[in-house]
Coordinates of N, CA, C and O in Angstrom, one line a residue:
M1 N 0.8 -1.2 0.0 CA 0.0 0.0 0.0 C 0.9 1.3 0.0 O 0.6 2.2 -0.7
A2 N 1.9 1.2 0.8 CA 2.8 2.4 0.9 C 3.5 2.7 -0.4 O 3.6 3.8 -0.9
A3 N 3.9 1.6 -1.1 CA 4.6 1.7 -2.4 C 3.6 2.3 -3.4 O 4.0 3.1 -4.3
A4 N 2.4 1.8 -3.4 CA 1.4 2.3 -4.4 C 1.1 3.8 -4.1 O 0.9 4.6 -5.1
F5 N 1.0 4.2 -2.8 CA 0.8 5.6 -2.5 C 1.9 6.5 -3.0 O 1.7 7.5 -3.6
I6 N 3.1 6.0 -2.7 CA 4.3 6.8 -3.2 C 4.3 6.9 -4.7 O 4.6 8.0 -5.3
S7 N 4.1 5.8 -5.3 CA 4.0 5.8 -6.8 C 3.0 6.7 -7.3 O 3.3 7.5 -8.3
L8 N 1.8 6.8 -6.7 CA 0.8 7.7 -7.1 C 1.3 9.2 -6.9 O 1.1 10.0 -7.8
C9 N 1.8 9.4 -5.7 CA 2.3 10.8 -5.4 C 3.4 11.3 -6.4 O 3.4 12.5 -6.7
L10 N 4.2 10.4 -6.8 CA 5.3 10.8 -7.7 C 5.0 10.6 -9.2 O 5.8 11.0 -10.0
S11 N 3.8 10.1 -9.5 CA 3.4 10.0 -10.9 C 3.2 11.3 -11.6 O 3.1 12.4 -10.9
Y12 N 3.2 11.4 -12.9 CA 3.0 12.6 -13.6 C 1.6 13.2 -13.2 O 1.5 14.4 -12.9
E13 N 0.6 12.4 -13.1 CA -0.7 12.8 -12.8 C -0.7 13.4 -11.3 O -1.3 14.4 -11.1
G14 N -0.1 12.7 -10.4 CA -0.1 13.1 -9.0 C 0.6 14.4 -8.8 O 0.1 15.3 -8.1
Q15 N 1.8 14.5 -9.5 CA 2.6 15.8 -9.4 C 1.9 16.9 -10.1 O 1.9 18.1 -9.6
S16 N 1.3 16.7 -11.2 CA 0.6 17.7 -12.0 C -0.6 18.2 -11.2 O -0.8 19.5 -11.1
Q17 N -1.3 17.3 -10.6 CA -2.5 17.8 -9.8 C -2.0 18.5 -8.5 O -2.6 19.6 -8.2
A18 N -1.0 18.0 -7.9 CA -0.5 18.7 -6.7 C 0.1 20.1 -7.0 O -0.1 21.0 -6.2
A19 N 0.7 20.3 -8.2 CA 1.2 21.5 -8.6 C 0.2 22.6 -8.8 O 0.5 23.8 -8.7
K20 N -1.1 22.3 -8.9 CA -2.1 23.3 -9.0 C -2.4 23.9 -7.6 O -3.0 25.0 -7.6
D21 N -2.0 23.3 -6.6 CA -2.2 23.9 -5.2 C -1.1 24.9 -5.0 O 0.1 24.7 -5.1
L22 N -1.5 26.1 -4.5 CA -0.5 27.2 -4.3 C 0.5 26.8 -3.2 O 1.6 27.4 -3.2
N23 N 0.2 25.9 -2.3 CA 1.1 25.6 -1.3 C 2.1 24.4 -1.7 O 2.9 24.0 -0.9
F24 N 2.0 24.0 -2.9 CA 2.8 22.8 -3.3 C 4.3 23.1 -3.5 O 5.1 22.3 -3.1
G25 N 4.7 24.1 -4.1 CA 6.1 24.4 -4.4 C 6.5 23.8 -5.7 O 5.7 23.8 -6.6
L26 N 7.7 23.3 -5.8 CA 8.3 22.8 -7.0 C 8.1 21.3 -7.1 O 8.4 20.6 -6.1
S27 N 7.8 20.8 -8.3 CA 7.7 19.4 -8.4 C 9.1 18.7 -8.4 O 10.1 19.2 -8.8
V28 N 9.1 17.4 -8.0 CA 10.3 16.6 -8.0 C 10.5 16.0 -9.3 O 11.5 15.4 -9.6
R29 N 9.4 16.0 -10.2 CA 9.5 15.5 -11.5 C 10.0 16.5 -12.5 O 9.4 17.6 -12.5
R30 N 11.0 16.2 -13.3 CA 11.5 17.2 -14.3 C 10.5 17.7 -15.3 O 10.4 18.8 -15.6
D31 N 9.6 16.7 -15.8 CA 8.6 17.1 -16.8 C 7.6 18.1 -16.2 O 7.2 19.1 -16.8
V32 N 7.2 17.9 -15.0 CA 6.2 18.8 -14.3 C 6.9 20.1 -13.9 O 6.3 21.1 -14.1
L33 N 8.1 20.0 -13.4 CA 8.9 21.2 -13.1 C 9.0 22.1 -14.4 O 8.8 23.3 -14.3
E34 N 9.3 21.5 -15.5 CA 9.5 22.3 -16.7 C 8.1 22.9 -17.1 O 8.1 24.1 -17.5
E35 N 7.0 22.3 -16.9 CA 5.7 22.9 -17.1 C 5.5 24.0 -16.1 O 4.9 25.0 -16.5
Q36 N 5.9 23.9 -14.9 CA 5.7 24.9 -13.9 C 6.5 26.2 -14.3 O 6.0 27.3 -14.2
I37 N 7.7 25.9 -14.8 CA 8.6 27.1 -15.2 C 8.0 27.7 -16.4 O 7.9 29.0 -16.5
A38 N 7.5 27.0 -17.4 CA 6.9 27.5 -18.6 C 5.7 28.3 -18.3 O 5.3 29.2 -19.1
A39 N 5.0 28.0 -17.3 CA 3.7 28.6 -16.9 C 3.9 29.9 -16.1 O 3.0 30.7 -15.9
M40 N 5.2 30.3 -15.8 CA 5.4 31.5 -15.1 C 5.0 32.7 -15.9 O 5.1 32.7 -17.1
N41 N 4.5 33.8 -15.3 CA 4.2 35.0 -15.9 C 4.4 36.2 -15.0 O 4.9 36.0 -13.8
A42 N 4.2 37.4 -15.4 CA 4.4 38.6 -14.6 C 3.7 38.5 -13.3 O 4.1 39.2 -12.3
D43 N 2.6 37.8 -13.2 CA 1.8 37.7 -12.0 C 2.3 36.6 -11.0 O 1.7 36.4 -9.9
T44 N 3.3 35.8 -11.4 CA 3.7 34.7 -10.6 C 4.3 35.2 -9.3 O 5.1 36.2 -9.3
M45 N 3.9 34.6 -8.2 CA 4.4 35.0 -6.9 C 5.4 34.0 -6.5 O 5.2 32.8 -6.6
V46 N 6.6 34.5 -6.0 CA 7.6 33.6 -5.5 C 7.8 33.8 -4.0 O 7.6 34.9 -3.5
H47 N 8.2 32.8 -3.3 CA 8.4 32.8 -1.9 C 9.7 32.2 -1.5 O 10.2 31.3 -2.1
V48 N 10.3 32.7 -0.4 CA 11.4 32.1 0.3 C 11.0 32.0 1.7 O 10.4 33.0 2.3
A49 N 11.2 30.9 2.3 CA 10.8 30.6 3.7 C 11.3 31.7 4.6 O 12.4 32.1 4.5
G50 N 10.4 32.3 5.4 CA 10.7 33.3 6.3 C 10.6 34.7 5.8 O 10.8 35.7 6.6
F51 N 10.2 34.9 4.5 CA 10.1 36.2 3.9 C 8.7 36.4 3.3 O 8.1 35.4 2.9
D52 N 8.3 37.6 3.0 CA 7.1 37.8 2.3 C 7.4 37.5 0.8 O 8.5 37.6 0.3
G53 N 6.3 37.0 0.1 CA 6.4 36.7 -1.3 C 6.5 38.0 -2.1 O 6.1 39.1 -1.7
I54 N 7.1 37.8 -3.3 CA 7.1 38.9 -4.3 C 6.5 38.5 -5.6 O 6.6 37.3 -5.9
T55 N 6.0 39.4 -6.3 CA 5.5 39.1 -7.7 C 6.6 39.4 -8.7 O 7.3 40.5 -8.5
L56 N 6.8 38.5 -9.6 CA 7.9 38.7 -10.6 C 7.8 40.0 -11.4 O 8.8 40.6 -11.6
G57 N 6.6 40.3 -11.9 CA 6.4 41.5 -12.6 C 7.4 41.6 -13.8 O 7.6 40.7 -14.6
D58 N 8.0 42.8 -14.0 CA 8.9 43.1 -15.1 C 10.2 42.3 -14.9 O 11.0 42.3 -15.9
D59 N 10.5 41.7 -13.8 CA 11.7 41.0 -13.6 C 11.7 39.6 -14.2 O 12.6 38.9 -14.1
L60 N 10.5 39.2 -14.7 CA 10.3 37.9 -15.3 C 11.2 37.7 -16.5 O 11.3 38.5 -17.4
D61 N 12.0 36.6 -16.4 CA 12.9 36.2 -17.5 C 12.9 34.7 -17.5 O 13.8 34.1 -16.8
I62 N 12.0 34.1 -18.1 CA 11.8 32.6 -18.0 C 13.0 31.8 -18.3 O 13.4 30.9 -17.5
E63 N 13.7 32.2 -19.3 CA 14.9 31.4 -19.7 C 16.0 31.6 -18.6 O 16.7 30.6 -18.2
R64 N 16.3 32.8 -18.2 CA 17.3 33.0 -17.1 C 16.9 32.4 -15.8 O 17.7 31.7 -15.2
D65 N 15.6 32.5 -15.5 CA 15.1 31.9 -14.2 C 15.2 30.4 -14.3 O 15.6 29.7 -13.3
R66 N 14.8 29.8 -15.5 CA 14.9 28.4 -15.6 C 16.3 27.9 -15.5 O 16.6 26.9 -14.8
K67 N 17.3 28.6 -16.2 CA 18.7 28.2 -16.1 C 19.2 28.3 -14.7 O 19.8 27.4 -14.2
T68 N 18.9 29.4 -14.0 CA 19.3 29.6 -12.6 C 18.8 28.5 -11.7 O 19.5 27.9 -10.9
L69 N 17.5 28.2 -11.8 CA 16.9 27.2 -10.9 C 17.4 25.8 -11.2 O 17.8 25.1 -10.3
L70 N 17.6 25.4 -12.5 CA 18.1 24.1 -12.8 C 19.6 24.0 -12.4 O 20.0 22.9 -12.0
D71 N 20.3 25.1 -12.5 CA 21.7 25.1 -12.1 C 21.8 24.9 -10.6 O 22.6 24.1 -10.1
M72 N 20.9 25.6 -9.8 CA 20.9 25.4 -8.4 C 20.5 24.0 -8.0 O 21.1 23.4 -7.1
I73 N 19.6 23.4 -8.7 CA 19.2 22.0 -8.4 C 20.3 21.1 -8.7 O 20.6 20.2 -7.9
A74 N 21.0 21.3 -9.8 CA 22.1 20.4 -10.3 C 23.2 20.4 -9.3 O 23.9 19.4 -9.1
T75 N 23.5 21.6 -8.7 CA 24.7 21.7 -7.8 C 24.3 21.6 -6.3 O 25.2 21.6 -5.5
A76 N 23.0 21.4 -6.0 CA 22.6 21.4 -4.6 C 23.2 20.1 -4.0 O 23.2 19.0 -4.6
R77 N 23.6 20.3 -2.7 CA 24.0 19.1 -1.9 C 23.3 19.2 -0.6 O 23.3 20.3 0.0
P78 N 22.9 18.1 -0.1 CA 22.2 18.1 1.2 C 23.2 18.5 2.3 O 24.3 18.0 2.3
L79 N 22.7 19.3 3.3 CA 23.5 19.6 4.4 C 22.9 18.9 5.6 O 21.7 18.7 5.7
K80 N 23.7 18.6 6.6 CA 23.2 17.9 7.8 C 22.3 18.9 8.6 O 21.3 18.6 9.2
Y81 N 22.8 20.2 8.7 CA 22.0 21.2 9.4 C 22.6 22.6 9.0 O 23.7 22.7 8.5
F82 N 21.8 23.6 9.3 CA 22.3 25.0 9.1 C 22.1 25.6 10.5 O 21.0 25.7 11.0
P83 N 23.2 26.0 11.1 CA 23.1 26.5 12.5 C 22.0 27.6 12.6 O 21.9 28.5 11.8
V84 N 21.3 27.6 13.7 CA 20.2 28.5 14.0 C 20.8 30.0 14.0 O 20.1 30.9 13.4
E85 N 21.9 30.1 14.5 CA 22.5 31.5 14.6 C 22.8 32.0 13.2 O 22.5 33.2 12.9
L86 N 23.3 31.2 12.3 CA 23.6 31.6 10.9 C 22.2 31.9 10.2 O 22.1 32.8 9.4
R87 N 21.3 31.0 10.4 CA 20.0 31.2 9.8 C 19.4 32.6 10.2 O 18.8 33.3 9.4
S88 N 19.5 32.9 11.5 CA 19.0 34.2 12.0 C 19.7 35.4 11.3 O 19.0 36.3 11.0
I89 N 21.0 35.3 11.2 CA 21.7 36.3 10.6 C 21.3 36.5 9.1 O 21.0 37.6 8.7
M90 N 21.1 35.4 8.4 CA 20.7 35.5 7.0 C 19.3 36.1 6.9 O 19.1 37.0 6.1
F91 N 18.4 35.6 7.7 CA 17.0 36.1 7.6 C 17.0 37.6 8.0 O 16.3 38.4 7.3
E92 N 17.7 38.0 9.0 CA 17.7 39.5 9.4 C 18.2 40.3 8.2 O 17.6 41.4 7.9
E93 N 19.3 40.0 7.7 CA 19.9 40.8 6.6 C 19.1 40.7 5.3 O 18.9 41.7 4.7
L94 N 18.7 39.5 4.9 CA 18.0 39.4 3.7 C 16.6 40.1 3.7 O 16.1 40.6 2.7
E95 N 16.0 40.0 4.9 CA 14.7 40.7 5.1 C 14.9 42.2 4.8 O 14.0 42.8 4.1
Q96 N 15.9 42.8 5.3 CA 16.2 44.2 5.1 C 16.4 44.5 3.6 O 16.0 45.5 3.0
Y97 N 17.2 43.6 3.0 CA 17.5 43.7 1.5 C 16.3 43.6 0.7 O 16.0 44.5 -0.2
F98 N 15.5 42.6 0.9 CA 14.3 42.4 0.1 C 13.2 43.5 0.3 O 12.4 43.7 -0.6
S99 N 13.2 44.1 1.5 CA 12.3 45.2 1.7 C 12.7 46.5 1.2 O 12.0 47.5 1.2
G100 N 14.0 46.5 0.7 CA 14.5 47.7 0.1 C 15.2 48.7 1.1 O 15.6 49.8 0.7
A101 N 15.3 48.2 2.3 CA 15.9 49.0 3.4 C 17.4 49.2 3.2 O 18.0 50.2 3.6
I102 N 18.1 48.2 2.6 CA 19.5 48.2 2.3 C 19.8 47.8 0.9 O 19.0 47.1 0.3
T103 N 21.0 48.2 0.4 CA 21.4 47.9 -0.9 C 22.1 46.5 -1.0 O 22.4 45.9 0.0
E104 N 22.3 46.0 -2.2 CA 23.0 44.8 -2.4 C 24.4 44.8 -1.8 O 24.8 43.9 -1.1
D105 N 25.1 45.9 -2.0 CA 26.5 46.0 -1.5 C 26.4 46.0 0.1 O 27.3 45.4 0.7
M106 N 25.4 46.7 0.6 CA 25.3 46.7 2.1 C 25.0 45.3 2.6 O 25.6 44.9 3.7
V107 N 24.1 44.6 2.0 CA 23.8 43.2 2.5 C 25.0 42.3 2.4 O 25.3 41.5 3.3
I108 N 25.8 42.5 1.4 CA 27.0 41.7 1.2 C 28.0 42.0 2.3 O 28.5 41.1 3.0
D109 N 28.1 43.3 2.6 CA 29.1 43.8 3.6 C 28.6 43.3 5.0 O 29.4 42.8 5.8
H110 N 27.3 43.4 5.3 CA 26.8 43.0 6.6 C 27.0 41.5 6.8 O 27.4 41.1 7.8
L111 N 26.6 40.7 5.7 CA 26.7 39.3 5.8 C 28.2 38.8 6.0 O 28.5 38.0 6.9
E112 N 29.1 39.4 5.2 CA 30.5 39.1 5.4 C 31.0 39.4 6.8 O 31.7 38.6 7.4
S113 N 30.6 40.5 7.3 CA 31.0 40.9 8.7 C 30.4 40.0 9.7 O 31.1 39.5 10.6
R114 N 29.1 39.9 9.7 CA 28.4 39.1 10.8 C 28.8 37.6 10.7 O 29.0 37.0 11.8
V115 N 28.9 37.0 9.5 CA 29.2 35.6 9.4 C 30.7 35.5 9.8 O 31.0 34.5 10.5
G116 N 31.5 36.4 9.5 CA 32.9 36.4 9.9 C 33.1 36.4 11.4 O 33.8 35.6 12.0
V117 N 32.3 37.2 12.1 CA 32.3 37.3 13.6 C 31.8 35.9 14.1 O 32.4 35.4 15.0
Y118 N 30.7 35.4 13.5 CA 30.2 34.1 14.0 C 31.2 33.0 13.9 O 31.5 32.2 14.8
L119 N 31.9 32.9 12.7 CA 32.9 31.9 12.5 C 34.1 32.1 13.4 O 34.6 31.1 13.9
G120 N 34.5 33.3 13.6 CA 35.6 33.6 14.5 C 35.3 33.2 15.9 O 36.2 32.7 16.6
E121 N 34.1 33.4 16.4 CA 33.7 33.0 17.7 C 33.7 31.4 17.9 O 33.9 30.9 19.0
R122 N 33.5 30.7 16.8 CA 33.4 29.3 16.9 C 34.8 28.6 16.9 O 34.9 27.5 17.2
N123 N 35.8 29.4 16.5 CA 37.2 28.8 16.4 C 38.0 29.0 17.7 O 37.9 29.8 18.5

């Protein structure tokens, strides 16, 4: 029963149906993922855990976004954990950046500084 359930969940039909739910995220199937990417438009809302979503609007570039996403997937490696302290630093700084409160250069400087201090304290 469990194998049949997993098979259904991972089937094209199962993933296609699940992808219609706004809370689904990205499909684990390449064919369904490609359909999700192709269906993006200016009204597509993207989310990062811990942050407000944004609408792509004029920043939509399906080919660039597709390449970036697939490159990220191809090079992704599972980590055992991400320390809570580093996650807090990232969320604090990126929240300010995505809200427009600080510039890209500022967020890079802040992250380099704060992560450097964190790593220095651990050694």
